[in-house]
PDB file of C-alpha atoms in Angstrom:
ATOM      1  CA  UNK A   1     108.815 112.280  91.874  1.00 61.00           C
ATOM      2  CA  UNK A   2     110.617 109.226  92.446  1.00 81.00           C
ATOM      3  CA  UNK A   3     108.900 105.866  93.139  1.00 93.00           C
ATOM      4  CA  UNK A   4     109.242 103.004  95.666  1.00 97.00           C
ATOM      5  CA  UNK A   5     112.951 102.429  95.689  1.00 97.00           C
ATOM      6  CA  UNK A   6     114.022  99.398  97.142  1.00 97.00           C
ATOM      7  CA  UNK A   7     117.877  97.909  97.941  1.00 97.00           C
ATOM      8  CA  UNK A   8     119.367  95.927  96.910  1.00 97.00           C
ATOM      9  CA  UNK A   9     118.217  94.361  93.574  1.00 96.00           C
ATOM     10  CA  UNK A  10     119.492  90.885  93.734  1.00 96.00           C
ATOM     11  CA  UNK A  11     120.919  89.095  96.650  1.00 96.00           C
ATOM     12  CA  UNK A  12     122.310  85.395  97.284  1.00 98.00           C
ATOM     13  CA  UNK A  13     122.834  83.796 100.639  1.00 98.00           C
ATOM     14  CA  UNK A  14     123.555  80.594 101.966  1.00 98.00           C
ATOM     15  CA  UNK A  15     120.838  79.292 103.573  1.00 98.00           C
ATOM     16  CA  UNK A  16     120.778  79.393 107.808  1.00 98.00           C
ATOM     17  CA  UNK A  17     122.122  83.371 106.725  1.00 98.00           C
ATOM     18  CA  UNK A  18     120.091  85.952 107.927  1.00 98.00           C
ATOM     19  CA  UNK A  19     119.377  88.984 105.457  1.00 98.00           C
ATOM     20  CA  UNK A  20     117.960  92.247 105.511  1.00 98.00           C
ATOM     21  CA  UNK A  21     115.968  94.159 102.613  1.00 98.00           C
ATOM     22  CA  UNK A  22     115.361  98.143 102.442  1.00 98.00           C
ATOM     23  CA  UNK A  23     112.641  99.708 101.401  1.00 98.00           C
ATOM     24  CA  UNK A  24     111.951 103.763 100.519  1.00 98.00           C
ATOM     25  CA  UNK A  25     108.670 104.627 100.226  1.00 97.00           C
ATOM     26  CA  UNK A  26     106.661 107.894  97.609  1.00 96.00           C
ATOM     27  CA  UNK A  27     107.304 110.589  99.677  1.00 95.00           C
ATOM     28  CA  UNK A  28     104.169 111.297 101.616  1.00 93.00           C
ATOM     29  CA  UNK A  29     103.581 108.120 101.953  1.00 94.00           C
ATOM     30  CA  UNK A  30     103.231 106.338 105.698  1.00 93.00           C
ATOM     31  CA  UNK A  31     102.089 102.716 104.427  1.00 93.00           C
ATOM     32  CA  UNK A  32     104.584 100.404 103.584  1.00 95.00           C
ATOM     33  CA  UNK A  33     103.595  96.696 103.200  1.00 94.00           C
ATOM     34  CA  UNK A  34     105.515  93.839 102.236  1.00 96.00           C
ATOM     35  CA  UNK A  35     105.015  90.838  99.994  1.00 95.00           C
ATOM     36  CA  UNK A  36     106.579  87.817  99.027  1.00 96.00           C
ATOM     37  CA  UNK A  37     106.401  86.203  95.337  1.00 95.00           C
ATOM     38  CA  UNK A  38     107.493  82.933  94.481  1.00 93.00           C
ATOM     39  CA  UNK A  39     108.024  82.276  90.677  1.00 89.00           C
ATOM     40  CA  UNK A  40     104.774  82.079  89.069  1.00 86.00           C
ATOM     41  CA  UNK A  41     102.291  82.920  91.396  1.00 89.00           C
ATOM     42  CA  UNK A  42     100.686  85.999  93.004  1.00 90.00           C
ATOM     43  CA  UNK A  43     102.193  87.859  95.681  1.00 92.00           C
ATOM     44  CA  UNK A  44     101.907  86.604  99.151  1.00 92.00           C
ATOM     45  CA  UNK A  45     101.089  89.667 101.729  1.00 91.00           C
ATOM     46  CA  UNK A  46     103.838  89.408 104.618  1.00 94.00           C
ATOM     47  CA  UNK A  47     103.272  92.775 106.800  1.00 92.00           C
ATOM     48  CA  UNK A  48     101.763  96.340 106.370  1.00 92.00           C
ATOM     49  CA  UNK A  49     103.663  99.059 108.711  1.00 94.00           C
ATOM     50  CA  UNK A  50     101.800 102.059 109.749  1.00 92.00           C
ATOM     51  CA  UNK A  51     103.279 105.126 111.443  1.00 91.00           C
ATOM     52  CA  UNK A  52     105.720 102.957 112.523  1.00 91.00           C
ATOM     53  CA  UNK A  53     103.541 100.066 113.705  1.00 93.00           C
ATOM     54  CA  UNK A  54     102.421  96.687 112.498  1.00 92.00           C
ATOM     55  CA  UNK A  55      99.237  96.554 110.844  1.00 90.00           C
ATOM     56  CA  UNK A  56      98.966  93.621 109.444  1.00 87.00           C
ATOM     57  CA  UNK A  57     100.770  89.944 109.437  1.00 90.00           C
ATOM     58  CA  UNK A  58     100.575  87.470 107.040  1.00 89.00           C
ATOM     59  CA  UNK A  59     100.523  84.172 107.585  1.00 90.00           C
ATOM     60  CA  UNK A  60     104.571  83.609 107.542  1.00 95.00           C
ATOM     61  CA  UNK A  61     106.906  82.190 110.205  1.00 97.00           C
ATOM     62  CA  UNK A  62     108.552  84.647 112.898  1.00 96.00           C
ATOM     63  CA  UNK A  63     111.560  84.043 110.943  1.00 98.00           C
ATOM     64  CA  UNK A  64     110.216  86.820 109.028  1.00 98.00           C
ATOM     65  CA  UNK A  65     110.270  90.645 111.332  1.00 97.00           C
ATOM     66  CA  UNK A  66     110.332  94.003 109.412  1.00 97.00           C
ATOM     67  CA  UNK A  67     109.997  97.435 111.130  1.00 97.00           C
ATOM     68  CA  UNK A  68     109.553 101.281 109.913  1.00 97.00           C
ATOM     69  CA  UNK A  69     111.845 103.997 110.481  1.00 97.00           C
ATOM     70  CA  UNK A  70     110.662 107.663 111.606  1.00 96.00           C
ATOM     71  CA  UNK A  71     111.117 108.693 108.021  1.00 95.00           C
ATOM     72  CA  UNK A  72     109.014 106.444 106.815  1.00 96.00           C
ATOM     73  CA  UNK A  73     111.214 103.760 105.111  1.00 97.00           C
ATOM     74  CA  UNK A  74     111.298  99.937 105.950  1.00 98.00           C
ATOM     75  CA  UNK A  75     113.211  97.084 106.770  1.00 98.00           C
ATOM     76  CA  UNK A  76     112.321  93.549 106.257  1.00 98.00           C
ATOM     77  CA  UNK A  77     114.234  90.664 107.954  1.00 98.00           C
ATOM     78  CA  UNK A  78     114.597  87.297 107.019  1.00 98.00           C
ATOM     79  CA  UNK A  79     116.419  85.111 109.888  1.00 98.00           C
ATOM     80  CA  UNK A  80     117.300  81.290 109.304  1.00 98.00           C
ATOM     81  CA  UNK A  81     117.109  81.371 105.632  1.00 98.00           C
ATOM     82  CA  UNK A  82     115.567  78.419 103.461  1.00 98.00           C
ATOM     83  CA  UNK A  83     115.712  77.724 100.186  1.00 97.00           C
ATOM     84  CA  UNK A  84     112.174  78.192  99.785  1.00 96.00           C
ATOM     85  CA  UNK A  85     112.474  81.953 100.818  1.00 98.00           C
ATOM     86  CA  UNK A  86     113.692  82.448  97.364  1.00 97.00           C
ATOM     87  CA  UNK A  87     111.654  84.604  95.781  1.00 97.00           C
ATOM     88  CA  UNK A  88     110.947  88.050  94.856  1.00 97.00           C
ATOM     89  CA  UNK A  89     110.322  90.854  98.011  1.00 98.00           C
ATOM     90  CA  UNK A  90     108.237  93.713  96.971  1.00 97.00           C
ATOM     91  CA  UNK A  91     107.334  96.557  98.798  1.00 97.00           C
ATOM     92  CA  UNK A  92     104.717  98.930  98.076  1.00 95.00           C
ATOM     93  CA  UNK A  93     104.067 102.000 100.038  1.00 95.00           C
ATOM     94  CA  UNK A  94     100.061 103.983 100.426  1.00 91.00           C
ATOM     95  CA  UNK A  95      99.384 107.225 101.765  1.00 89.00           C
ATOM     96  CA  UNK A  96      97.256 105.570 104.688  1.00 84.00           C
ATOM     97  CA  UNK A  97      96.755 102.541 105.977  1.00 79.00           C
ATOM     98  CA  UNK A  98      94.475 100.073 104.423  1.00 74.00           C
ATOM     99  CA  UNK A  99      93.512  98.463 101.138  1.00 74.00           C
ATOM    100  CA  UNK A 100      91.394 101.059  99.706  1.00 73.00           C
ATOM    101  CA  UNK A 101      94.406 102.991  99.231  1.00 80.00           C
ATOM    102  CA  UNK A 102      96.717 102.222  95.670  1.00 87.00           C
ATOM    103  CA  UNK A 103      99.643 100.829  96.452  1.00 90.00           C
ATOM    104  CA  UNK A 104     102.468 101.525  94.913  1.00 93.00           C
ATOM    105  CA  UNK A 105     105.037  98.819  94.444  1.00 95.00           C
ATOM    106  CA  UNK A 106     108.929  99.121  94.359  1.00 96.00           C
ATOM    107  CA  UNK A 107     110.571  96.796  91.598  1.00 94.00           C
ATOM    108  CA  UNK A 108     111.546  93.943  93.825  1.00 96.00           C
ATOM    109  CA  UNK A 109     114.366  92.513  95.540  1.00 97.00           C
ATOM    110  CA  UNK A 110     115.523  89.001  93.773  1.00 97.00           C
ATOM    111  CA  UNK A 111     116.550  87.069  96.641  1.00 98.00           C
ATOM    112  CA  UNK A 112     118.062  83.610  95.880  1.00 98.00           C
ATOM    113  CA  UNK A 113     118.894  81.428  98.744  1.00 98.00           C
ATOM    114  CA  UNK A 114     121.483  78.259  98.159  1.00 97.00           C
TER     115      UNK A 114
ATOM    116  CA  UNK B   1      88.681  86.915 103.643  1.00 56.00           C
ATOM    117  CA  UNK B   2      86.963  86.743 100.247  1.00 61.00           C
ATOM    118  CA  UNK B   3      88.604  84.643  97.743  1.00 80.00           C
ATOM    119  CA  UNK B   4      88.700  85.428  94.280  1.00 88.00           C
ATOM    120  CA  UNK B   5      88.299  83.163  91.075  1.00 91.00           C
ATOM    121  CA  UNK B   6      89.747  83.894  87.638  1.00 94.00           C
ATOM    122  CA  UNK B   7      90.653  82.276  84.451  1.00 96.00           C
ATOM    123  CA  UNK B   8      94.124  81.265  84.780  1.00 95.00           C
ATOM    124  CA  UNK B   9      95.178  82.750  81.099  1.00 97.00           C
ATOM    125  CA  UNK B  10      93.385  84.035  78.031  1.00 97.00           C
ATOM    126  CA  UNK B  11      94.208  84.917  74.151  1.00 97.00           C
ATOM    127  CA  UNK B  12      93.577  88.429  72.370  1.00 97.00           C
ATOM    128  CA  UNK B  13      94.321  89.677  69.107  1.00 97.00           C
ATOM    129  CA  UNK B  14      95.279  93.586  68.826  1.00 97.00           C
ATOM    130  CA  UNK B  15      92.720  95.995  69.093  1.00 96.00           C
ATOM    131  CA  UNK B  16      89.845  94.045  70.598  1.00 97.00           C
ATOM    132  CA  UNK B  17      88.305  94.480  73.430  1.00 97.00           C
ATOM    133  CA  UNK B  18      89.264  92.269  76.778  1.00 98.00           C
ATOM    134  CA  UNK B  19      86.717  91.044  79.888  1.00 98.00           C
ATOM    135  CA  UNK B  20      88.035  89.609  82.725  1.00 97.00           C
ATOM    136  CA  UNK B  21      85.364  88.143  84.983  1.00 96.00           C
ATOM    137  CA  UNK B  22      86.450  87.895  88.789  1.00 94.00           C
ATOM    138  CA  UNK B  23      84.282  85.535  91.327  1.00 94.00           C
ATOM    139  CA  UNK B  24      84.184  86.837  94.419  1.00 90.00           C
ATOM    140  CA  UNK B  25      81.236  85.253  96.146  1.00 90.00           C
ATOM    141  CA  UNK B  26      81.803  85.647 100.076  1.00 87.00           C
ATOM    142  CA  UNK B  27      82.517  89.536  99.741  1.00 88.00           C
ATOM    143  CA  UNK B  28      81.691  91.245 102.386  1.00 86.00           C
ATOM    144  CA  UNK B  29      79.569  94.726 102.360  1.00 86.00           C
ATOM    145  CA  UNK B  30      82.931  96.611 103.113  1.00 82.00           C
ATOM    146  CA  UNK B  31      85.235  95.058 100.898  1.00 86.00           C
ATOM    147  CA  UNK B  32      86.640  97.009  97.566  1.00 89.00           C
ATOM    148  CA  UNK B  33      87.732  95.108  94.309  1.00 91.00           C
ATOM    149  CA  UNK B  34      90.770  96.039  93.101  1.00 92.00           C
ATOM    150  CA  UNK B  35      92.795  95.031  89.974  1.00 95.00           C
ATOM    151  CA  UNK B  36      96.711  94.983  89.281  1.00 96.00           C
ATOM    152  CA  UNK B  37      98.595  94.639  86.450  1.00 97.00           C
ATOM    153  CA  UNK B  38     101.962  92.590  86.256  1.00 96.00           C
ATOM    154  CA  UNK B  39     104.648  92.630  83.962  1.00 94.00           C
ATOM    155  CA  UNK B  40     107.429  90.186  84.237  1.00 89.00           C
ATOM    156  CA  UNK B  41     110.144  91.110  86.751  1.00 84.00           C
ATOM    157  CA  UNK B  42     108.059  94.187  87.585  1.00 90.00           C
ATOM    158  CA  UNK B  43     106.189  95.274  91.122  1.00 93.00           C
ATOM    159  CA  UNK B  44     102.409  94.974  90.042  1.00 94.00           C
ATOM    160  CA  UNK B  45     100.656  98.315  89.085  1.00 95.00           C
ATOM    161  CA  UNK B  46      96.879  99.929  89.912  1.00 93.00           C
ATOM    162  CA  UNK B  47      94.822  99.580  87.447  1.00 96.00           C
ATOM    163  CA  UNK B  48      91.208 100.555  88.638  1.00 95.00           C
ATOM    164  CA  UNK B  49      89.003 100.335  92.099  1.00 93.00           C
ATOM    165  CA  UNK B  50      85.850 100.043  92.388  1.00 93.00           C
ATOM    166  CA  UNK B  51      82.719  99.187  95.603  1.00 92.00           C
ATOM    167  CA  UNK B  52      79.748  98.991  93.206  1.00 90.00           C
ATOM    168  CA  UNK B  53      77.916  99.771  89.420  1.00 89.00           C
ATOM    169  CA  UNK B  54      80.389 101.494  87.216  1.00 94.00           C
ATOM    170  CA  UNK B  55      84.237 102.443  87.479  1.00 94.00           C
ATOM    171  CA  UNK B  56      85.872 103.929  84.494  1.00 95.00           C
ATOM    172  CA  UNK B  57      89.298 105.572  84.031  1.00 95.00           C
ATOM    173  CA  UNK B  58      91.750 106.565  81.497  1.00 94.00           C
ATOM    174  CA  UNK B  59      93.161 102.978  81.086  1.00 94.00           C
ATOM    175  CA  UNK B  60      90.140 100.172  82.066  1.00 97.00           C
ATOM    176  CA  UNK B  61      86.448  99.968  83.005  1.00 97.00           C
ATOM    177  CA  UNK B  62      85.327  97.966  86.021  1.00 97.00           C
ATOM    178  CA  UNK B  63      81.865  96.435  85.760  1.00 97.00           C
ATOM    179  CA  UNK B  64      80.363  95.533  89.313  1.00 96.00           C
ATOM    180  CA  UNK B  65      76.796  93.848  89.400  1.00 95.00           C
ATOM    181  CA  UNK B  66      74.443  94.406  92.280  1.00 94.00           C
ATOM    182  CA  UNK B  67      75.167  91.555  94.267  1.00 94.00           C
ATOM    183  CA  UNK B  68      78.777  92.255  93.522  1.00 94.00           C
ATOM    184  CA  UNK B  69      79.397  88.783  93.752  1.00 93.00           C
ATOM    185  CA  UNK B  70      81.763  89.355  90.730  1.00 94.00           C
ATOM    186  CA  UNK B  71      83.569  92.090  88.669  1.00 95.00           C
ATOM    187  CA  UNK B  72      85.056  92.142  84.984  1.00 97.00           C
ATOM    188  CA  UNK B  73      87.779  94.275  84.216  1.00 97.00           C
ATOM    189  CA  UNK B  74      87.319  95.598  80.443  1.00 98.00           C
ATOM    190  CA  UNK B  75      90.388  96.773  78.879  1.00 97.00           C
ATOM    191  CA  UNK B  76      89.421  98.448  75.651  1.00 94.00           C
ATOM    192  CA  UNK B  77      91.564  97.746  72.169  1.00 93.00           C
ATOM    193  CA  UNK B  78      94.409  96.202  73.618  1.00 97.00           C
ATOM    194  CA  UNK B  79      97.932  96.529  71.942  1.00 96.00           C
ATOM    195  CA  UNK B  80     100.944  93.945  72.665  1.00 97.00           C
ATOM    196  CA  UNK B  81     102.286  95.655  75.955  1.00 96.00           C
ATOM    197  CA  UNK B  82      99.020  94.784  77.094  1.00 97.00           C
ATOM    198  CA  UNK B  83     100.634  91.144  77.752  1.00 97.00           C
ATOM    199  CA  UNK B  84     100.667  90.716  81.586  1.00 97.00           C
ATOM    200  CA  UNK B  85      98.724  89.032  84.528  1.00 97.00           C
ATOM    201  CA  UNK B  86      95.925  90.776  85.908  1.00 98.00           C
ATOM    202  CA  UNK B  87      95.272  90.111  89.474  1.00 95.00           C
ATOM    203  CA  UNK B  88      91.608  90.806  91.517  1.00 93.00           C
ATOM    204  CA  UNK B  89      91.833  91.445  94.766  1.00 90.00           C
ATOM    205  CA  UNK B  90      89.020  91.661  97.169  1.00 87.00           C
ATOM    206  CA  UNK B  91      89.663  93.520 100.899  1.00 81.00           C
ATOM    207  CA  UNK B  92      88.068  95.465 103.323  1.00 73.00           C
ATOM    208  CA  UNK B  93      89.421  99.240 103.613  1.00 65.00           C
ATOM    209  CA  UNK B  94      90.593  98.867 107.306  1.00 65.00           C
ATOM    210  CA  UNK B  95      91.386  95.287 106.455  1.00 63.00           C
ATOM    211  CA  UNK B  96      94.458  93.463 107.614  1.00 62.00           C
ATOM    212  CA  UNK B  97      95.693  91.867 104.960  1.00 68.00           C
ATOM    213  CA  UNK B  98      95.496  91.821 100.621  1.00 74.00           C
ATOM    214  CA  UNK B  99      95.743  88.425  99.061  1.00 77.00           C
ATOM    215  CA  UNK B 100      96.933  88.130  95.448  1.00 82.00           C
ATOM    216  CA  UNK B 101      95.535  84.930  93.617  1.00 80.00           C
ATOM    217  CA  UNK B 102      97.256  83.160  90.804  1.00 84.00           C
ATOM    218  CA  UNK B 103      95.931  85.905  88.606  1.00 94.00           C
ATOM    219  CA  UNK B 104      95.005  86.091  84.706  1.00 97.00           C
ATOM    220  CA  UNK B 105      97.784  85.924  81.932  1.00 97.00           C
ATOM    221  CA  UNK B 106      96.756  87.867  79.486  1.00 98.00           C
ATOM    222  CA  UNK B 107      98.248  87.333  76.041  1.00 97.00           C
ATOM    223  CA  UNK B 108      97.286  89.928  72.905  1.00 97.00           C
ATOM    224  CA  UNK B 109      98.722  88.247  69.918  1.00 96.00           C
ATOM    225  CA  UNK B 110      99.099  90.817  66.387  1.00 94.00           C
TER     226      UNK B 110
END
């Protein structure tokens, strides 16, 4: 079975761009979180999706939305980028919401704002 | 939320055995302790889960005392792909959110 897929792999903008990152989750799967990881520390939670519904924010700026599709897969959007959004976006997708459930993370997207 | 101590790095040789001690001191009663592995340019993986006593699977052992004010993964005879950070988490099954600390970096040396 394939894993947490996740598009595209590296991405530059300028910042003030906006930019979106995809996410596929396991299939079964109906969790998909988000997470932010700036080089050298551990990742930051940003938002867990739910049947299609927010579950859980971190603590980022509203410059930050994501949503999930009726299949399951997710978008995260980054509006009014700054160069200290550059960083590594994981997603990782459960079978139910939660933290007692493994997550299962995607390799990353390498974002690199300029 | 409860945060989560942990040595920032520590040295192994091959083949010993490896304890990472987690504080955790505010846990709550429903709160799980999780670990993750990391390997550079990599999405962390599960490692092990555990609520109370004794957690073992095919990979790691999680010891949890009674107070469960702290945890210590054991990884047993580690090998040089071993090399990674190790991250305890702490959060509530319905909880709203899963905080990742600096984590451990683990380095086995042959």
């Amino acid at each position: 079975d394939a894993g947490v897929t996740q598009s595209p792999t590296h991405l530059i903008k300028t910042r003030g761009q906006q930019v979106t990152l995809r996410c596929s989750p396991i299939s079964g799967h109906k969790s998909v979180s988000w997470y932010q990881q700036v080089l050298g520390q551990g990742p930051q939670f940003i938002f867990q999706y739910y049947e299609k519904e927010e579950r859980g924010r971190g603590n980022f700026p509203d410059r930050f939305s994501a949503r999930q599709f009726p299949n399951y897969s997710s978008e995260l959007n980054v509006n009014a980028l700054l160069l200290g959004d550059s960083a590594l976006y994981l997603c990782a997708s459960s079978l139910e919401w939660g933290f007692a459930y493994e997550q299962y993370f995607g390799p990353g997207t390498r974002l690199t704002v300029t | 939320l409860a945060k989560t101590t942990q040595p920032i790095s520590m040295d192994s040789y091959e083949g010993q055995e490896v304890n990472i001690t987690c504080s955790h001191n505010n846990i709550a009663t429903n709160d799980y302790i999780t670990w993750y592995q990391q390997f550079p340019s990599q999405g962390p993986r599960f490692i092990i889960q555990g609520y109370k006593t004794k957690v073992t699977n095919e990979v790691a052992s999680l010891f949890i005392p009674a107070d469960r004010k702290s945890s210590t993964l054991s990884l047993p005879r580690v090998s040089l792909s071993d090399t990674a950070v190790y991250y305890c988490l702490v959060s509530a099954s319905d909880g709203q959110n899963f905080v990742f600390g600096p984590g451990t970096r683990l380095s086995v040396l042959p």
